[in-house]
PDB file of C-alpha atoms in Angstrom:
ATOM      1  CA  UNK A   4     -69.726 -14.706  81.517  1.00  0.00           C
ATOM      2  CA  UNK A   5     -72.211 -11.980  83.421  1.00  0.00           C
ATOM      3  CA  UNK A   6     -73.713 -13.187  86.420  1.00  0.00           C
ATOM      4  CA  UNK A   7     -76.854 -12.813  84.277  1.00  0.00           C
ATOM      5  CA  UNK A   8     -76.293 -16.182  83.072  1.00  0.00           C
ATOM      6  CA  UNK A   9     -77.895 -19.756  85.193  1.00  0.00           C
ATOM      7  CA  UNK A  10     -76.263 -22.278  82.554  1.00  0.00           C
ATOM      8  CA  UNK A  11     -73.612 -22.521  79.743  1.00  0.00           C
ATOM      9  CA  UNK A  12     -75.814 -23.833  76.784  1.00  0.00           C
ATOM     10  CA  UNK A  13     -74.448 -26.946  74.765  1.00  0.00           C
ATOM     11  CA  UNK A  14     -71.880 -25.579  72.220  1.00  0.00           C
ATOM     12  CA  UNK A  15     -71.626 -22.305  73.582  1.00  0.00           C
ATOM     13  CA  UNK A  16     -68.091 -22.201  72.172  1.00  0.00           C
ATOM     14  CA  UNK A  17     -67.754 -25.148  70.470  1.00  0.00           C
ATOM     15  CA  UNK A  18     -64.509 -24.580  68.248  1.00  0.00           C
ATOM     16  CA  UNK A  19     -63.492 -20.868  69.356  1.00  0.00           C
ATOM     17  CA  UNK A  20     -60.245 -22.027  68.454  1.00  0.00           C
ATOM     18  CA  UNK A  21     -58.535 -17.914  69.649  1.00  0.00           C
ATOM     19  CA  UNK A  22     -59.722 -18.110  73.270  1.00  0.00           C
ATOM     20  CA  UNK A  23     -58.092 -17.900  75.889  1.00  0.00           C
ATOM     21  CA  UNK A  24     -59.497 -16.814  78.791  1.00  0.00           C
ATOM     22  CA  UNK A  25     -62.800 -17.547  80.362  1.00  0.00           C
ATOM     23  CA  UNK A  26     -64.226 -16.437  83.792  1.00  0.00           C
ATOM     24  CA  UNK A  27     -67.209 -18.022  84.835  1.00  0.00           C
ATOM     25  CA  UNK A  28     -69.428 -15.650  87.104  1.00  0.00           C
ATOM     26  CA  UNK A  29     -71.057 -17.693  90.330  1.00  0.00           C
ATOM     27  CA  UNK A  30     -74.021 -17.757  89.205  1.00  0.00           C
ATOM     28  CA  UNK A  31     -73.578 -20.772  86.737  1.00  0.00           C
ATOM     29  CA  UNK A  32     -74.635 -23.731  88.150  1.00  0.00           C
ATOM     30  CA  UNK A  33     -74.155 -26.126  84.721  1.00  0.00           C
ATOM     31  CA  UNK A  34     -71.903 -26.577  81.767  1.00  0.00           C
ATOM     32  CA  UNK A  35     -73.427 -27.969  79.413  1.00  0.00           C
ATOM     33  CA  UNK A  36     -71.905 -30.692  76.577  1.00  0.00           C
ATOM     34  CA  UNK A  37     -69.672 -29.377  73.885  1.00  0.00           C
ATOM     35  CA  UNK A  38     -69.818 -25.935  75.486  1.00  0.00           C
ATOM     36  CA  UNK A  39     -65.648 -25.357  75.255  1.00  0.00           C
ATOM     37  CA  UNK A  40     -64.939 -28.479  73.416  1.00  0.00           C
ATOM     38  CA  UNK A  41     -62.076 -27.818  70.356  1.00  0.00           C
ATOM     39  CA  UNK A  42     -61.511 -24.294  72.305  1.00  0.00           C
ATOM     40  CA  UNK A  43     -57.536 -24.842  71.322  1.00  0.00           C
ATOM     41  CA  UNK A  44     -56.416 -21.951  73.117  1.00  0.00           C
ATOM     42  CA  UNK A  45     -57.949 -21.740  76.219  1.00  0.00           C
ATOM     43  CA  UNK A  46     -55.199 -22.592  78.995  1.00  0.00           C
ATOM     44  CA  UNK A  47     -56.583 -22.729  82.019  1.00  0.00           C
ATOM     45  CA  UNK A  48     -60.672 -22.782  83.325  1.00  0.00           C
ATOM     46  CA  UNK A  49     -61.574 -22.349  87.124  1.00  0.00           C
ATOM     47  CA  UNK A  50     -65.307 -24.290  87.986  1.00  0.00           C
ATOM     48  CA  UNK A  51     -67.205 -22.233  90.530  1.00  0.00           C
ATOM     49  CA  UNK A  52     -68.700 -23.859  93.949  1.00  0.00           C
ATOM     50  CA  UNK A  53     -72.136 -22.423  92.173  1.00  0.00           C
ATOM     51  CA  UNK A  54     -71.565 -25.248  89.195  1.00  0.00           C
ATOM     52  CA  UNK A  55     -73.192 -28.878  90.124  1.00  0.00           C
ATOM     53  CA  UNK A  56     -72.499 -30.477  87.072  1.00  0.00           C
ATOM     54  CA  UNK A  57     -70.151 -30.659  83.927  1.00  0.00           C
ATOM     55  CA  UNK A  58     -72.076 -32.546  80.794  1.00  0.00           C
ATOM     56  CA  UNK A  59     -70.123 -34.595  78.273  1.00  0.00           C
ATOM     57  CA  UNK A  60     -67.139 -33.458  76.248  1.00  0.00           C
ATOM     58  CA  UNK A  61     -67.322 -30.149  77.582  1.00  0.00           C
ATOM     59  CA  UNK A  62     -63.676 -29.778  77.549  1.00  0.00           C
ATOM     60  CA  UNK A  63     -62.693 -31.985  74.960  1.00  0.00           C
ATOM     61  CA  UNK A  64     -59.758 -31.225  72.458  1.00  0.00           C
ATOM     62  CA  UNK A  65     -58.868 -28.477  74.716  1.00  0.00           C
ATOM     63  CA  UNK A  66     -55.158 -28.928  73.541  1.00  0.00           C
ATOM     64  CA  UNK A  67     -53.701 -25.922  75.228  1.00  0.00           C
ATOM     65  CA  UNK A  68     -55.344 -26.062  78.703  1.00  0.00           C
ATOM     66  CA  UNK A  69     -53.285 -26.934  81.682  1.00  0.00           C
ATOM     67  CA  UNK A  70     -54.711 -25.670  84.540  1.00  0.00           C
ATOM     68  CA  UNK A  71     -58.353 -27.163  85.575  1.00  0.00           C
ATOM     69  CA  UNK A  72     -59.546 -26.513  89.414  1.00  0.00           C
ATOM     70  CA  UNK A  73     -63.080 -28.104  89.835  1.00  0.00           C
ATOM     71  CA  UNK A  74     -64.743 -27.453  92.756  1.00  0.00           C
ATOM     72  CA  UNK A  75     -66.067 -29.434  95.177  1.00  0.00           C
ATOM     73  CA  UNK A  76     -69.854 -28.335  94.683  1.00  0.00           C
ATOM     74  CA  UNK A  77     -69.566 -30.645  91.454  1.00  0.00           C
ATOM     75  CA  UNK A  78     -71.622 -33.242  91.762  1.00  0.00           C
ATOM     76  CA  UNK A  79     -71.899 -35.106  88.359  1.00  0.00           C
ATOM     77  CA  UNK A  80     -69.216 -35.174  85.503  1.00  0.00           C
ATOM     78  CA  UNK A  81     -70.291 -36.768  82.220  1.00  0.00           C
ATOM     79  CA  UNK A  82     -68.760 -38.715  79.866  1.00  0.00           C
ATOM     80  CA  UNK A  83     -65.047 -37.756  77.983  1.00  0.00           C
ATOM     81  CA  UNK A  84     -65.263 -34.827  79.807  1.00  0.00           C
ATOM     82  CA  UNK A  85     -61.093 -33.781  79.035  1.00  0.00           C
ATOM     83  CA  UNK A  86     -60.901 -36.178  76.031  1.00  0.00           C
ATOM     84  CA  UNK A  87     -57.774 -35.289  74.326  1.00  0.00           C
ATOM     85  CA  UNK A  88     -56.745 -32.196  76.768  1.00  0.00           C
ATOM     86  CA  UNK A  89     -52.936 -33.089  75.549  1.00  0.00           C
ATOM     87  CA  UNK A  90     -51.679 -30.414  77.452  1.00  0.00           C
ATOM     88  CA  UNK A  91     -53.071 -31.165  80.871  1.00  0.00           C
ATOM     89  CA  UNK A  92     -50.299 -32.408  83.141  1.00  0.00           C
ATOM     90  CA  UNK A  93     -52.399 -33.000  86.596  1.00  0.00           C
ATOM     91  CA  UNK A  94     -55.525 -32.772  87.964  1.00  0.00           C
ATOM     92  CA  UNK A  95     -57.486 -32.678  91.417  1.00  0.00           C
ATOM     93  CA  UNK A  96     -60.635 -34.935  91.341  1.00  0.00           C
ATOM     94  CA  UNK A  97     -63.652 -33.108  93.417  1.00  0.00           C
ATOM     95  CA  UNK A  98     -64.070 -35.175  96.358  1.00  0.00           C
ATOM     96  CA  UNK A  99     -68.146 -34.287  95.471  1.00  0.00           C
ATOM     97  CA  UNK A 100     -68.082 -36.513  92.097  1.00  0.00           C
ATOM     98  CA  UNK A 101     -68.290 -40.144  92.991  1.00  0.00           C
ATOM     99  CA  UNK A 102     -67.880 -41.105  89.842  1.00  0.00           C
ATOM    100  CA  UNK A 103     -64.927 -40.753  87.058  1.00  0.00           C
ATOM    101  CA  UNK A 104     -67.038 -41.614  83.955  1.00  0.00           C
ATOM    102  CA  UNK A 105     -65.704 -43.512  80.925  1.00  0.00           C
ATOM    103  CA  UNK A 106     -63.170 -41.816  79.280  1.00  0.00           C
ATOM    104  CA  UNK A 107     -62.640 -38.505  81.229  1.00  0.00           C
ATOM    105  CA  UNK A 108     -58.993 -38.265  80.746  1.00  0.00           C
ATOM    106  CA  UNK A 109     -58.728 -40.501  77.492  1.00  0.00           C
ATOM    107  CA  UNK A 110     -55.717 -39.517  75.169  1.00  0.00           C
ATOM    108  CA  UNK A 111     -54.784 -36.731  77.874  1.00  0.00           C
ATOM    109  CA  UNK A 112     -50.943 -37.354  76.766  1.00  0.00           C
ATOM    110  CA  UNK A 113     -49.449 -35.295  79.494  1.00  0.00           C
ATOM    111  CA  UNK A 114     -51.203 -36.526  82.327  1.00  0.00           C
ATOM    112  CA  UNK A 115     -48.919 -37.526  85.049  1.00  0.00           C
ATOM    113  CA  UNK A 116     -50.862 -36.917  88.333  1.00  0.00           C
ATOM    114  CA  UNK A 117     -54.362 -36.764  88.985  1.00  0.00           C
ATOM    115  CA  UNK A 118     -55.472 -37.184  92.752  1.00  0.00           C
ATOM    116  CA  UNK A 119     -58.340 -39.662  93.234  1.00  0.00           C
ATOM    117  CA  UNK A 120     -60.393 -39.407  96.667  1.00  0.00           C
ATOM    118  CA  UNK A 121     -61.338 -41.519  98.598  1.00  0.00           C
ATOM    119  CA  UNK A 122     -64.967 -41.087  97.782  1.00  0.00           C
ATOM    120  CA  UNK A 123     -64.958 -42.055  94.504  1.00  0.00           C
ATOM    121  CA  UNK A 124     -66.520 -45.615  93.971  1.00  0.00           C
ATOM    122  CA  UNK A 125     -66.362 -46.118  90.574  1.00  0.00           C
ATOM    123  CA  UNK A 126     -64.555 -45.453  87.501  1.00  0.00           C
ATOM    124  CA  UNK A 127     -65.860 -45.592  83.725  1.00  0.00           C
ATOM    125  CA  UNK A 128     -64.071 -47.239  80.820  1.00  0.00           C
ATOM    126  CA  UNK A 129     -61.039 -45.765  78.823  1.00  0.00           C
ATOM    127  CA  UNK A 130     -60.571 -43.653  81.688  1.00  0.00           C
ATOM    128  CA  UNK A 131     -56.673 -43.064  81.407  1.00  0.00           C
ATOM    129  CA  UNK A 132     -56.355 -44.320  78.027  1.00  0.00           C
ATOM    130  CA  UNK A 133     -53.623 -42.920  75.905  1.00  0.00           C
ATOM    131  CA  UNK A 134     -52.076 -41.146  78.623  1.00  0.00           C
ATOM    132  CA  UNK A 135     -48.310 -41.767  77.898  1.00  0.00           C
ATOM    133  CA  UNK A 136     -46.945 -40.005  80.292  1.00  0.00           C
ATOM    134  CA  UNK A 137     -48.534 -42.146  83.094  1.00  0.00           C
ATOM    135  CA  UNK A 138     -45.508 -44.242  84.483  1.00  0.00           C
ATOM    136  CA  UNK A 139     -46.654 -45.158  88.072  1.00  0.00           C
ATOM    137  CA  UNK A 140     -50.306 -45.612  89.546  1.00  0.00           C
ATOM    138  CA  UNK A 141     -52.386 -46.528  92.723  1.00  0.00           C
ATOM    139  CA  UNK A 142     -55.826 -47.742  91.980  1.00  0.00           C
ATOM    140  CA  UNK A 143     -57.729 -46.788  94.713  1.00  0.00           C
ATOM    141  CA  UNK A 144     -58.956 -48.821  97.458  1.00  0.00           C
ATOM    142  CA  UNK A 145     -62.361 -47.229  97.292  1.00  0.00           C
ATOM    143  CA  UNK A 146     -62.916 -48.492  93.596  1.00  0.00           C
ATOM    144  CA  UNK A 147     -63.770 -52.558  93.496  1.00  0.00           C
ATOM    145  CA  UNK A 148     -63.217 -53.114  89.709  1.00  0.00           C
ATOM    146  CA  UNK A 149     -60.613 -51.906  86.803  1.00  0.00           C
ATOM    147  CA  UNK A 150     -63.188 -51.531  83.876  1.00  0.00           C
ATOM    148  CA  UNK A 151     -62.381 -52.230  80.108  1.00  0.00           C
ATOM    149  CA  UNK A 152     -58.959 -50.613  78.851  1.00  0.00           C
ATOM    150  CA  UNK A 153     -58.750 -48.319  81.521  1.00  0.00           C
ATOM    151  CA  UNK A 154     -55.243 -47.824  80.937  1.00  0.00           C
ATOM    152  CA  UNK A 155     -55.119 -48.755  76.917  1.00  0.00           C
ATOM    153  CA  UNK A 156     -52.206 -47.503  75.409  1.00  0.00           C
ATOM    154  CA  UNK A 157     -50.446 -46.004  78.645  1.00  0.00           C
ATOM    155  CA  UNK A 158     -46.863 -46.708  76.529  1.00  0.00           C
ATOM    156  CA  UNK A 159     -45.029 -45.738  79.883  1.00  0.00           C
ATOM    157  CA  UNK A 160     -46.558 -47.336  82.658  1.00  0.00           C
ATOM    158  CA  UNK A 161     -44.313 -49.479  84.271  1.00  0.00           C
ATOM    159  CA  UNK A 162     -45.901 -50.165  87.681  1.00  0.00           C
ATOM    160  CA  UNK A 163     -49.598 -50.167  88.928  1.00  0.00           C
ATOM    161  CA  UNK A 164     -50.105 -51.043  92.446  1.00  0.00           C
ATOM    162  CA  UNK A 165     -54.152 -52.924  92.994  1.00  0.00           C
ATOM    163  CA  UNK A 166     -55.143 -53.380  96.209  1.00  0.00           C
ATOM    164  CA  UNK A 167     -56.773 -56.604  97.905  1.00  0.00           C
ATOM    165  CA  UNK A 168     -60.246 -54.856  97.384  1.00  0.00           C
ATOM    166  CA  UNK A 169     -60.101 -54.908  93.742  1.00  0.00           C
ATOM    167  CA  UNK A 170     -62.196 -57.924  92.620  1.00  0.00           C
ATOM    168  CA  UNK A 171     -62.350 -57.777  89.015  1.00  0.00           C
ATOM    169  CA  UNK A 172     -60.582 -56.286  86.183  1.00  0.00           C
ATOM    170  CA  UNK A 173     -62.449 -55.540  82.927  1.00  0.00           C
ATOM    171  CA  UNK A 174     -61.315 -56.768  78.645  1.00  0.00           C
ATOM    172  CA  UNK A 175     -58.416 -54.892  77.724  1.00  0.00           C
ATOM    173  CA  UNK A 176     -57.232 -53.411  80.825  1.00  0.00           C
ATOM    174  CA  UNK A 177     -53.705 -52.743  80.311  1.00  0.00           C
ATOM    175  CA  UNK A 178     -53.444 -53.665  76.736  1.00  0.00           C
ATOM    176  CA  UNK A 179     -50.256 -52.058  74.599  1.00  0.00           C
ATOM    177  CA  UNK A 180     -48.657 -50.690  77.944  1.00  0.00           C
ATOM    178  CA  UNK A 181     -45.404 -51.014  76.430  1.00  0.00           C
ATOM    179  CA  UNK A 182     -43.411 -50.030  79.543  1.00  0.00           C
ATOM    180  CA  UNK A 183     -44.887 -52.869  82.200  1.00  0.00           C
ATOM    181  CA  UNK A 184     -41.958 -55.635  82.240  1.00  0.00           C
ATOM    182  CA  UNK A 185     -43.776 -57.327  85.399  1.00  0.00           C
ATOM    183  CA  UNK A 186     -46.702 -57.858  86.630  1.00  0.00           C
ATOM    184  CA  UNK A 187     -48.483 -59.418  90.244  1.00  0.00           C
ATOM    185  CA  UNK A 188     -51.953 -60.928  89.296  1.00  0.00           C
ATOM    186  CA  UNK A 189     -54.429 -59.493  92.598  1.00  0.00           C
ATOM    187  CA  UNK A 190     -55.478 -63.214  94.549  1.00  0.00           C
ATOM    188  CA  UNK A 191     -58.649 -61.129  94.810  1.00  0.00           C
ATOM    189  CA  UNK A 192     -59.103 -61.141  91.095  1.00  0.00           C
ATOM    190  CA  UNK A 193     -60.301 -64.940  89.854  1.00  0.00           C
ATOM    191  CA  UNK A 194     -60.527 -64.118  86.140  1.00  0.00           C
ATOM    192  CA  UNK A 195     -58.023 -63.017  83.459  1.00  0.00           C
ATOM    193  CA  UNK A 196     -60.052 -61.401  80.933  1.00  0.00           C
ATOM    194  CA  UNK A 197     -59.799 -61.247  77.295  1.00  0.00           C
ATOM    195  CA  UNK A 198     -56.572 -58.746  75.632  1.00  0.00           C
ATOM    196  CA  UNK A 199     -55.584 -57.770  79.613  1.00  0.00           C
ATOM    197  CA  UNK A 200     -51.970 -57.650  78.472  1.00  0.00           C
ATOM    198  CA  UNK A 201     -52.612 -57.447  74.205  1.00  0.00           C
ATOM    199  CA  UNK A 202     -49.140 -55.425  73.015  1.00  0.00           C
ATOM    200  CA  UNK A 203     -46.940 -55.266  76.257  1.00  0.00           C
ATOM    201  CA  UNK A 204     -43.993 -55.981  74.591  1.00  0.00           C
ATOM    202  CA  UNK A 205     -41.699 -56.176  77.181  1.00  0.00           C
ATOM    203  CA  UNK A 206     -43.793 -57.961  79.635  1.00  0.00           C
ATOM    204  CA  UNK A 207     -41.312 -60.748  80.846  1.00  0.00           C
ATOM    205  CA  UNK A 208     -42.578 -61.714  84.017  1.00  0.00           C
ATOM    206  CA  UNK A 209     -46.346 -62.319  85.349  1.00  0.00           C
ATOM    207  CA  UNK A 210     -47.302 -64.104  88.817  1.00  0.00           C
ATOM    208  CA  UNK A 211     -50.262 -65.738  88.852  1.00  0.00           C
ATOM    209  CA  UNK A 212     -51.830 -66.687  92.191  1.00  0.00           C
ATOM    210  CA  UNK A 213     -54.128 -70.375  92.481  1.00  0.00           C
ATOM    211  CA  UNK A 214     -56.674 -68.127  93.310  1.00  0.00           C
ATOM    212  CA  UNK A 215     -57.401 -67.342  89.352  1.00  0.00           C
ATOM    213  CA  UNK A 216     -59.945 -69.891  87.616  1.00  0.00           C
TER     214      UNK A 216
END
């Protein structure tokens, strides 16, 4: 992309199913929605400091790409942003994005790792859903609430550590995680919402503390 070029227009590429390879000049400062989504070859993108922000879906059904580096110029990050990036393993969240909007990483089935900083105060809903390879996670302590089915469908999460600073937990939270055979209600949390633990099968132990109403 020549260094002609101020913005990547919605559905710029929408579908190029053959490519592989993009190089974003510095002079881009926004992506716009759609612009790569259902690009099922493209492995790996590399977001310049000149981009501030990444629209919706930009990158969704990207099924091949593994390697994303977003740089910390990136300001705002919209909605379902990697939806159903299968082949994305881990991730580095700009420490310049607050936010992780609803869905970003939704049915992102190779997920493993993705490094949340501590500037990040909130996180949208369906965030890690369907991401079975997620077996361990740390909410962060910089992020008061678990919204609705954040981790829906995470079939191998077994453990999720919530700190004291967590004080509410959204509808459907952890519903079908398969994997989670116990589970410590946070005293900080007074309310069990609706489907929090809908289709964990093998959930044989929960504490809960007085604390819950």
């Amino acid at each position: 992309i020549p260094s002609s070029v101020k913005e990547i227009q919605e559905y710029a590429f929408y579908d190029c199913i053959s490519l592989k390879n993009v190089t974003i000049s510095s002079s881009v400062t926004l992506i716009g929605k759609f612009s790569f989504s259902g690009c099922g070859s493209l492995e790996t993108i590399e977001i310049p400091s000149s981009v501030k922000e990444i629209q919706e879906y930009a990158f969704r059904d990207c099924i091949s790409l593994k390697n994303v580096t977003i740089s910390s110029s990136v300001t705002s990050i919209g909605n379902f942003v990697f939806d159903g990036c299968q082949s994305l393993e881990q991730i580095e969240w700009p420490s310049s994005a607050t936010n992780i909007p609803d869905g970003a990483f939704n049915d992102c089935i190779s997920l493993k790792n993705i490094t949340i900083p501590s500037s990040v105060t909130s996180i949208g809903n369906f965030v890690f859903a369907g991401c079975h390879s997620i077996e361990h996670f740390e909410w962060p302590s910089s992020v008061p609430n678990i919204p609705e089915n954040a981790f829906s469908s995470c079939i191998l999460l077994k453990q999720i550590k919530i700190p004291s600073s967590v004080t509410s937990i959204g509808k459907g939270a952890f519903n079908n995680c398969k994997s989670i055979e116990h589970f410590e209600w946070p005293s900080s949390v007074t309310d069990i919402p609706d489907e929090a633990f809908d289709g964990c099968i093998l959930l044989n132990q929960i504490i809960i503390p007085e604390s819950v109403t």
